[in-house]
Coordinates of N, CA, C and O in Angstrom, one line a residue:
M10 N -10.8 48.1 12.5 CA -11.3 46.9 11.9 C -12.8 47.1 11.8 O -13.5 47.4 12.8
Q11 N -13.3 46.8 10.6 CA -14.8 46.9 10.4 C -15.5 45.7 11.0 O -14.9 44.6 11.0
V12 N -16.6 45.9 11.6 CA -17.5 44.8 12.1 C -18.5 44.5 11.0 O -19.2 45.4 10.5
V13 N -18.5 43.2 10.6 CA -19.4 42.8 9.5 C -20.3 41.7 10.0 O -20.0 41.0 11.0
D14 N -21.5 41.7 9.5 CA -22.4 40.6 9.7 C -22.5 39.7 8.5 O -22.2 40.1 7.4
S15 N -22.7 38.4 8.8 CA -22.8 37.4 7.7 C -21.5 37.3 6.8 O -21.5 37.4 5.6
A16 N -20.4 37.2 7.5 CA -19.1 37.2 6.8 C -18.9 36.1 5.9 O -18.1 36.1 5.0
C17 N -19.7 35.0 6.1 CA -19.5 33.8 5.2 C -20.3 33.9 3.9 O -20.2 33.0 3.1
D18 N -21.1 34.9 3.8 CA -22.0 35.0 2.6 C -21.3 35.8 1.5 O -20.2 36.5 1.8
S19 N -21.8 35.8 0.3 CA -21.2 36.6 -0.8 C -21.5 38.1 -0.6 O -20.8 38.9 -1.2
R20 N -22.4 38.4 0.3 CA -22.6 39.8 0.7 C -22.4 40.0 2.2 O -22.7 39.1 2.9
V21 N -22.0 41.1 2.6 CA -21.8 41.5 4.0 C -22.5 42.8 4.3 O -22.8 43.6 3.4
V22 N -22.9 42.9 5.6 CA -23.5 44.2 6.0 C -22.5 44.9 6.8 O -22.1 44.4 7.9
V23 N -22.2 46.2 6.4 CA -21.3 47.0 7.1 C -22.0 48.4 7.4 O -22.4 49.0 6.4
H24 N -22.2 48.7 8.6 CA -22.9 49.9 9.0 C -24.2 50.0 8.3 O -24.6 51.1 7.7
G25 N -24.9 48.9 8.2 CA -26.3 48.8 7.6 C -26.3 48.8 6.1 O -27.4 48.7 5.5
R26 N -25.2 48.8 5.5 CA -25.1 48.8 4.0 C -24.7 47.4 3.5 O -23.8 46.8 4.0
S27 N -25.4 46.8 2.6 CA -25.1 45.5 2.0 C -24.0 45.7 0.9 O -24.2 46.5 0.0
L28 N -22.9 45.0 1.1 CA -21.8 45.1 0.2 C -21.4 43.8 -0.3 O -21.5 42.7 0.4
L29 N -20.8 43.7 -1.5 CA -20.3 42.5 -2.1 C -19.0 42.1 -1.4 O -18.1 43.0 -1.2
N30 N -18.9 40.9 -0.9 CA -17.7 40.4 -0.2 C -16.7 39.8 -1.1 O -16.9 38.7 -1.6
L31 N -15.6 40.5 -1.4 CA -14.6 40.0 -2.4 C -13.4 39.4 -1.7 O -12.4 39.1 -2.3
C32 N -13.5 39.2 -0.4 CA -12.3 38.7 0.3 C -12.6 37.3 1.0 O -11.8 36.8 1.8
S33 N -13.7 36.7 0.7 CA -14.1 35.5 1.4 C -13.4 34.3 0.8 O -13.0 34.3 -0.3
N34 N -13.2 33.3 1.7 CA -12.7 32.0 1.2 C -13.8 31.0 0.9 O -13.6 29.9 0.7
N35 N -15.0 31.5 0.9 CA -16.2 30.7 0.7 C -16.5 30.6 -0.8 O -17.5 31.0 -1.3
Y36 N -15.5 30.1 -1.5 CA -15.5 30.1 -3.0 C -16.7 29.4 -3.5 O -17.3 29.7 -4.6
L37 N -17.1 28.3 -2.9 CA -18.2 27.5 -3.4 C -19.6 27.8 -2.8 O -20.6 27.2 -3.2
G38 N -19.6 28.8 -1.9 CA -20.8 29.2 -1.3 C -21.4 28.2 -0.4 O -22.6 28.2 -0.1
L39 N -20.6 27.3 0.2 CA -21.1 26.3 1.0 C -21.3 26.7 2.5 O -21.9 26.0 3.2
A40 N -20.7 27.8 2.9 CA -20.7 28.2 4.3 C -22.2 28.4 4.8 O -22.4 28.2 6.0
A41 N -23.0 28.8 3.9 CA -24.4 29.0 4.3 C -25.4 27.9 3.8 O -26.6 28.1 3.9
D42 N -24.8 26.8 3.3 CA -25.6 25.8 2.8 C -26.4 25.1 3.9 O -25.8 24.7 5.0
E43 N -27.7 25.0 3.8 CA -28.5 24.5 4.9 C -28.2 23.1 5.3 O -28.2 22.7 6.5
R44 N -27.8 22.2 4.3 CA -27.4 20.8 4.7 C -26.2 20.8 5.6 O -26.1 20.0 6.5
L45 N -25.2 21.7 5.2 CA -24.0 21.7 6.1 C -24.3 22.3 7.4 O -23.7 21.9 8.4
R46 N -25.2 23.3 7.5 CA -25.6 23.9 8.8 C -26.2 22.8 9.7 O -25.8 22.7 10.9
R47 N -27.1 22.0 9.2 CA -27.7 20.9 9.9 C -26.6 19.9 10.4 O -26.7 19.4 11.5
A48 N -25.7 19.5 9.5 CA -24.7 18.6 9.8 C -23.8 19.1 10.9 O -23.4 18.4 11.8
A49 N -23.5 20.4 10.8 CA -22.6 21.0 11.9 C -23.3 21.0 13.2 O -22.7 20.7 14.2
V50 N -24.6 21.2 13.2 CA -25.3 21.2 14.5 C -25.3 19.8 15.1 O -25.1 19.6 16.3
R51 N -25.5 18.8 14.2 CA -25.5 17.4 14.7 C -24.1 17.1 15.3 O -24.0 16.4 16.3
A52 N -23.1 17.5 14.6 CA -21.7 17.2 15.0 C -21.4 17.9 16.4 O -20.8 17.3 17.3
V53 N -21.9 19.1 16.6 CA -21.7 19.8 17.8 C -22.4 19.1 18.9 O -21.9 18.9 20.1
R54 N -23.6 18.6 18.7 CA -24.4 17.9 19.7 C -23.7 16.6 20.1 O -23.7 16.2 21.2
T55 N -23.0 16.0 19.1 CA -22.4 14.7 19.4 C -21.0 14.8 20.0 O -20.6 14.2 20.9
F56 N -20.2 15.8 19.4 CA -18.8 15.9 19.8 C -18.4 17.1 20.6 O -17.3 17.2 21.0
G57 N -19.3 18.1 20.7 CA -18.9 19.3 21.4 C -18.4 20.3 20.4 O -18.4 20.1 19.2
V58 N -17.8 21.4 20.9 CA -17.3 22.4 20.0 C -15.8 22.5 19.8 O -15.3 23.4 19.2
G59 N -15.1 21.5 20.3 CA -13.7 21.5 20.0 C -13.1 20.1 20.4 O -13.6 19.4 21.2
A60 N -11.9 19.9 19.9 CA -11.2 18.6 20.2 C -10.4 18.7 21.5 O -10.0 17.7 22.0
G61 N -10.2 19.9 22.0 CA -9.4 20.0 23.2 C -7.9 20.1 23.0 O -7.2 20.7 23.8
A62 N -7.5 19.6 21.8 CA -6.1 19.8 21.5 C -6.0 19.4 20.0 O -6.9 18.8 19.4
S63 N -4.8 19.6 19.4 CA -4.6 19.2 18.0 C -4.6 17.7 17.9 O -4.4 16.9 18.8
R64 N -4.7 17.3 16.6 CA -4.7 15.8 16.3 C -3.3 15.2 16.8 O -3.3 14.1 17.2
L65 N -2.3 16.0 16.6 CA -1.0 15.5 17.0 C -0.9 15.1 18.5 O -0.3 14.1 18.9
V66 N -1.6 15.9 19.3 CA -1.6 15.7 20.8 C -2.7 14.8 21.2 O -2.4 13.8 21.9
A67 N -3.9 15.1 20.7 CA -5.1 14.3 21.2 C -5.5 13.1 20.4 O -6.3 12.4 20.8
G68 N -4.9 13.0 19.2 CA -5.3 11.9 18.3 C -6.4 12.3 17.4 O -7.0 13.3 17.5
N69 N -6.7 11.4 16.5 CA -7.7 11.5 15.5 C -9.1 11.2 16.1 O -9.2 10.3 16.9
T70 N -10.1 12.0 15.7 CA -11.4 11.6 16.1 C -12.0 10.7 15.0 O -11.5 10.6 13.9
S71 N -13.2 10.1 15.3 CA -13.9 9.3 14.3 C -14.3 10.2 13.1 O -14.4 9.8 12.0
L72 N -14.5 11.5 13.4 CA -14.9 12.4 12.3 C -13.7 12.6 11.3 O -13.9 12.6 10.1
H73 N -12.5 12.8 11.8 CA -11.3 12.9 11.0 C -11.2 11.6 10.1 O -11.0 11.7 8.9
K74 N -11.3 10.5 10.7 CA -11.2 9.2 10.0 C -12.2 9.1 8.9 O -11.9 8.7 7.8
R75 N -13.5 9.3 9.2 CA -14.6 9.2 8.2 C -14.4 10.2 7.1 O -14.5 9.8 5.9
L76 N -14.0 11.4 7.4 CA -13.8 12.4 6.4 C -12.7 12.0 5.4 O -12.8 12.1 4.2
E77 N -11.5 11.6 6.0 CA -10.4 11.2 5.2 C -10.7 10.0 4.3 O -10.3 9.9 3.2
E78 N -11.4 9.0 4.9 CA -11.8 7.8 4.1 C -12.7 8.2 2.9 O -12.6 7.7 1.8
K79 N -13.7 9.1 3.2 CA -14.6 9.5 2.1 C -13.9 10.3 1.1 O -14.2 10.1 -0.1
L80 N -13.0 11.2 1.4 CA -12.2 11.9 0.5 C -11.3 11.0 -0.4 O -11.2 11.2 -1.6
A81 N -10.7 10.1 0.3 CA -9.8 9.1 -0.5 C -10.6 8.4 -1.5 O -10.2 8.2 -2.7
R82 N -11.8 7.9 -1.1 CA -12.7 7.2 -2.1 C -13.1 8.1 -3.2 O -13.1 7.7 -4.4
F83 N -13.5 9.3 -2.9 CA -13.9 10.3 -3.9 C -12.8 10.6 -4.9 O -13.1 10.7 -6.1
K84 N -11.6 10.7 -4.4 CA -10.4 11.0 -5.2 C -9.8 9.7 -5.8 O -8.8 9.8 -6.5
K85 N -10.4 8.6 -5.5 CA -9.9 7.3 -6.0 C -8.4 7.1 -5.6 O -7.6 6.7 -6.4
Q86 N -8.1 7.4 -4.3 CA -6.8 7.3 -3.8 C -6.7 6.3 -2.6 O -7.8 6.1 -2.0
Q87 N -5.6 5.9 -2.3 CA -5.4 4.9 -1.2 C -5.7 5.5 0.1 O -6.2 4.9 1.0
A88 N -5.3 6.8 0.3 CA -5.5 7.5 1.6 C -5.5 9.0 1.4 O -5.2 9.4 0.3
C89 N -5.9 9.7 2.4 CA -6.0 11.1 2.4 C -5.7 11.7 3.7 O -5.9 11.0 4.8
L90 N -5.1 12.8 3.8 CA -4.8 13.5 5.0 C -5.4 14.9 5.0 O -5.0 15.7 4.0
V91 N -6.2 15.3 5.9 CA -6.9 16.6 5.9 C -6.1 17.5 6.9 O -5.8 17.1 8.0
Y92 N -5.7 18.7 6.4 CA -5.1 19.7 7.2 C -6.1 20.7 7.6 O -7.1 20.9 6.9
P93 N -5.9 21.4 8.7 CA -7.0 22.3 9.2 C -7.1 23.6 8.4 O -8.1 24.2 8.3
T94 N -6.0 24.0 7.7 CA -6.0 25.3 6.9 C -5.1 25.1 5.7 O -4.2 24.2 5.7
G95 N -5.3 25.9 4.7 CA -4.4 25.9 3.6 C -3.0 26.3 4.0 O -2.0 25.8 3.4
Y96 N -2.9 27.2 4.9 CA -1.5 27.7 5.4 C -0.8 26.5 6.0 O 0.4 26.2 5.6
S97 N -1.4 25.7 6.9 CA -0.8 24.6 7.5 C -0.5 23.5 6.5 O 0.5 22.8 6.6
T98 N -1.3 23.4 5.5 CA -1.1 22.4 4.4 C 0.2 22.7 3.7 O 1.1 21.9 3.5
N99 N 0.4 24.0 3.3 CA 1.6 24.4 2.6 C 2.9 24.2 3.5 O 3.9 23.8 3.0
L100 N 2.8 24.6 4.7 CA 3.9 24.4 5.6 C 4.3 22.9 5.7 O 5.4 22.6 5.6
G101 N 3.3 22.1 6.0 CA 3.5 20.7 6.2 C 4.0 19.9 5.0 O 5.0 19.1 5.1
I102 N 3.3 20.1 3.9 CA 3.6 19.4 2.7 C 5.0 19.7 2.1 O 5.8 18.9 1.8
I103 N 5.2 21.0 2.0 CA 6.5 21.5 1.4 C 7.7 21.1 2.2 O 8.7 20.6 1.7
A104 N 7.5 21.3 3.5 CA 8.6 20.9 4.4 C 8.9 19.4 4.5 O 10.0 19.0 4.8
S105 N 7.8 18.6 4.2 CA 8.0 17.2 4.1 C 8.6 16.7 2.8 O 9.3 15.7 2.8
L106 N 8.4 17.5 1.7 CA 8.9 17.0 0.4 C 10.3 17.6 0.1 O 11.1 17.0 -0.7
A107 N 10.7 18.7 0.7 CA 12.0 19.3 0.4 C 12.8 19.6 1.7 O 12.2 19.7 2.8
G108 N 14.1 19.6 1.5 CA 15.0 19.8 2.7 C 16.2 20.6 2.2 O 16.3 21.1 1.1
R109 N 17.2 20.7 3.2 CA 18.4 21.6 3.0 C 19.1 21.4 1.7 O 19.6 22.3 1.1
S110 N 19.2 20.2 1.2 CA 20.0 19.9 0.0 C 19.2 20.0 -1.3 O 19.7 19.6 -2.4
D111 N 17.9 20.5 -1.2 CA 17.0 20.5 -2.4 C 16.8 21.9 -2.9 O 17.2 22.9 -2.2
I112 N 16.3 22.1 -4.1 CA 15.9 23.4 -4.6 C 14.4 23.4 -4.9 O 13.9 22.4 -5.4
V113 N 13.7 24.4 -4.5 CA 12.3 24.6 -4.8 C 12.1 25.8 -5.7 O 12.6 26.9 -5.4
F114 N 11.5 25.5 -6.9 CA 11.2 26.5 -7.8 C 9.8 27.0 -7.6 O 8.9 26.2 -7.5
C115 N 9.7 28.3 -7.5 CA 8.4 28.9 -7.0 C 8.0 30.1 -7.9 O 8.8 31.0 -8.1
D116 N 6.8 30.0 -8.3 CA 6.2 31.2 -9.1 C 6.2 32.4 -8.2 O 5.9 32.4 -7.1
R117 N 6.6 33.5 -8.8 CA 6.8 34.8 -8.1 C 5.5 35.2 -7.4 O 5.5 36.0 -6.4
L118 N 4.3 34.8 -7.9 CA 3.0 35.3 -7.3 C 2.4 34.2 -6.5 O 1.2 34.4 -6.1
N119 N 3.1 33.2 -6.1 CA 2.6 32.2 -5.2 C 2.2 32.8 -3.8 O 2.8 33.8 -3.4
H120 N 1.2 32.2 -3.2 CA 0.7 32.7 -1.9 C 1.9 32.7 -0.9 O 2.8 31.9 -0.9
A121 N 1.8 33.6 0.0 CA 2.8 33.8 1.1 C 3.0 32.5 1.9 O 4.1 32.2 2.3
S122 N 2.0 31.7 2.0 CA 2.1 30.4 2.8 C 3.0 29.4 2.1 O 3.6 28.6 2.7
I123 N 3.0 29.5 0.8 CA 3.9 28.6 0.0 C 5.4 29.1 0.3 O 6.2 28.2 0.5
I124 N 5.6 30.3 0.3 CA 7.0 30.9 0.6 C 7.4 30.4 2.0 O 8.5 30.0 2.2
D125 N 6.5 30.6 2.9 CA 6.8 30.2 4.3 C 7.1 28.7 4.4 O 8.0 28.3 5.1
G126 N 6.4 27.9 3.6 CA 6.7 26.4 3.6 C 8.0 26.1 3.0 O 8.8 25.3 3.6
I127 N 8.4 26.9 2.0 CA 9.8 26.7 1.4 C 10.8 27.1 2.4 O 11.8 26.4 2.6
I128 N 10.6 28.2 3.1 CA 11.6 28.7 4.1 C 11.7 27.7 5.2 O 12.8 27.4 5.6
L129 N 10.6 27.2 5.7 CA 10.6 26.2 6.7 C 11.4 24.9 6.3 O 12.1 24.3 7.1
S130 N 11.3 24.6 5.1 CA 12.0 23.4 4.6 C 13.5 23.5 4.5 O 14.2 22.5 4.5
R131 N 14.0 24.8 4.5 CA 15.4 25.1 4.4 C 16.0 24.8 3.0 O 17.2 24.7 2.9
A132 N 15.1 24.5 2.1 CA 15.6 24.3 0.7 C 16.0 25.6 0.1 O 15.6 26.7 0.6
E133 N 16.8 25.5 -1.0 CA 17.1 26.7 -1.7 C 15.8 27.2 -2.5 O 15.2 26.4 -3.1
L134 N 15.5 28.5 -2.4 CA 14.3 29.0 -3.0 C 14.8 29.7 -4.3 O 15.6 30.6 -4.3
V135 N 14.2 29.3 -5.4 CA 14.4 30.0 -6.7 C 13.1 30.4 -7.3 O 12.2 29.5 -7.5
R136 N 12.9 31.7 -7.4 CA 11.7 32.2 -8.0 C 11.8 32.4 -9.5 O 12.8 32.7 -10.0
Y137 N 10.7 32.1 -10.2 CA 10.6 32.3 -11.6 C 9.5 33.2 -11.9 O 8.5 33.4 -11.1
P138 N 9.5 33.9 -13.1 CA 8.5 34.9 -13.4 C 7.1 34.2 -13.4 O 7.0 33.1 -13.8
H139 N 6.1 35.0 -13.1 CA 4.7 34.5 -13.0 C 4.3 33.8 -14.3 O 4.4 34.4 -15.4
K140 N 4.0 32.5 -14.1 CA 3.6 31.7 -15.3 C 4.6 31.6 -16.4 O 4.3 31.3 -17.5
G141 N 5.9 31.8 -16.0 CA 7.0 31.9 -17.0 C 7.6 30.5 -17.2 O 8.7 30.2 -16.6
L142 N 7.0 29.7 -18.0 CA 7.5 28.3 -18.1 C 8.8 28.3 -18.9 O 9.7 27.4 -18.6
D143 N 9.1 29.2 -19.8 CA 10.4 29.2 -20.5 C 11.5 29.5 -19.5 O 12.5 28.9 -19.5
A144 N 11.2 30.5 -18.7 CA 12.2 30.9 -17.7 C 12.4 29.7 -16.7 O 13.6 29.4 -16.3
L145 N 11.4 29.1 -16.3 CA 11.5 27.9 -15.4 C 12.3 26.8 -16.0 O 13.2 26.3 -15.3
E146 N 12.1 26.6 -17.2 CA 12.8 25.5 -17.9 C 14.3 25.9 -17.9 O 15.2 25.0 -17.7
R147 N 14.7 27.1 -18.2 CA 16.1 27.5 -18.2 C 16.7 27.4 -16.8 O 17.8 26.9 -16.7
L148 N 15.9 27.8 -15.8 CA 16.4 27.6 -14.4 C 16.6 26.2 -14.0 O 17.6 25.8 -13.4
L149 N 15.7 25.3 -14.4 CA 15.9 23.9 -14.2 C 17.1 23.3 -14.8 O 17.9 22.5 -14.2
R150 N 17.4 23.7 -16.1 CA 18.5 23.2 -16.8 C 19.8 23.7 -16.2 O 20.8 23.0 -16.2
K151 N 19.8 24.9 -15.6 CA 21.0 25.5 -15.0 C 21.3 25.0 -13.6 O 22.4 25.1 -13.1
S152 N 20.3 24.4 -13.0 CA 20.5 23.9 -11.6 C 21.3 22.6 -11.6 O 21.3 21.8 -12.5
P153 N 22.0 22.4 -10.5 CA 22.9 21.2 -10.4 C 22.1 19.9 -10.5 O 21.0 19.7 -9.9
A154 N 22.6 19.0 -11.3 CA 21.9 17.7 -11.6 C 21.7 16.9 -10.3 O 20.8 16.1 -10.1
R155 N 22.7 17.0 -9.4 CA 22.7 16.2 -8.2 C 21.6 16.6 -7.1 O 21.4 15.9 -6.2
K156 N 21.0 17.8 -7.3 CA 20.1 18.2 -6.4 C 18.7 17.8 -6.8 O 18.3 17.8 -7.9
R157 N 17.9 17.4 -5.7 CA 16.4 17.2 -6.0 C 15.7 18.5 -6.2 O 16.1 19.5 -5.6
K158 N 14.7 18.5 -7.1 CA 14.0 19.7 -7.4 C 12.5 19.5 -7.2 O 12.0 18.5 -7.5
L159 N 11.9 20.6 -6.7 CA 10.5 20.6 -6.6 C 10.0 21.9 -7.2 O 10.5 23.0 -6.9
I160 N 8.9 21.8 -8.0 CA 8.3 23.0 -8.6 C 7.0 23.2 -7.8 O 6.2 22.3 -7.7
V161 N 6.8 24.4 -7.3 CA 5.5 24.7 -6.5 C 4.8 25.9 -7.2 O 5.5 26.9 -7.4
T162 N 3.6 25.7 -7.4 CA 2.8 26.8 -7.9 C 1.4 26.7 -7.4 O 0.8 25.7 -7.1
D163 N 0.8 27.9 -7.2 CA -0.7 27.9 -6.9 C -1.3 27.4 -8.2 O -0.7 27.4 -9.3
T164 N -2.6 26.9 -8.1 CA -3.3 26.6 -9.3 C -4.2 27.8 -9.7 O -4.1 28.2 -10.9
V165 N -4.9 28.3 -8.8 CA -5.6 29.6 -9.0 C -4.9 30.6 -8.1 O -4.9 30.4 -6.9
F166 N -4.4 31.7 -8.6 CA -3.7 32.7 -7.9 C -4.7 33.6 -7.2 O -5.5 34.2 -7.8
S167 N -4.5 33.6 -5.9 CA -5.6 34.3 -5.0 C -5.7 35.8 -5.3 O -6.8 36.3 -5.1
M168 N -4.7 36.5 -5.6 CA -4.8 37.9 -5.8 C -5.4 38.3 -7.1 O -6.1 39.3 -7.2
D169 N -5.0 37.6 -8.2 CA -5.5 38.0 -9.5 C -6.5 37.1 -10.1 O -7.2 37.4 -11.1
G170 N -6.6 35.8 -9.6 CA -7.6 34.9 -10.1 C -7.2 34.2 -11.3 O -7.9 33.4 -11.9
D171 N -5.9 34.4 -11.8 CA -5.5 33.7 -13.0 C -5.1 32.3 -12.7 O -4.8 32.0 -11.5
I172 N -5.0 31.5 -13.7 CA -4.8 30.1 -13.5 C -3.4 29.6 -14.0 O -3.0 30.0 -15.1
A173 N -2.7 28.8 -13.2 CA -1.4 28.3 -13.6 C -1.5 27.4 -14.8 O -2.5 26.6 -14.9
P174 N -0.5 27.4 -15.6 CA -0.5 26.5 -16.8 C -0.1 25.0 -16.4 O 1.0 24.5 -16.8
I175 N -0.9 24.4 -15.6 CA -0.5 23.1 -15.0 C -0.2 22.0 -16.1 O 0.8 21.3 -16.0
P176 N -1.1 21.9 -17.1 CA -0.8 20.9 -18.1 C 0.6 21.1 -18.8 O 1.3 20.1 -19.1
A177 N 1.0 22.3 -19.0 CA 2.3 22.6 -19.7 C 3.4 22.4 -18.7 O 4.5 22.0 -19.1

């Protein structure tokens, strides 16, 4: 495993060489934003460096509540729930929406965490060709009418960067 410095930046230093970081989740470049750094320092001074346990065990902090209220207002929604990672989001949401008697239609290039969420839900998994809306439509027509159906796709596919045809 390589040791890198400044892993949250668009460039990393490996063995003294500055390289472009193509594997970061820092899509918006906010990890090094000075305003966020100052806010993080204030939060650490006020709340410490950890909750001590998950929200499920220890409960919500006032930070959770404020963040979710602000996000709900921003999105013009009644409420919002923040998950700690994209992986846990996919596990929790998909398993909440689908169950044993349901079918989940999944783009073949969806992130592995989406597949894990479908498996956890125990729903039937049906994959369709990447961005293959005609194939998806045929699969939907052939599926039993009595079963609930969920279509799950990435919006921006992480490996190729292409975009799902959401409006279609």
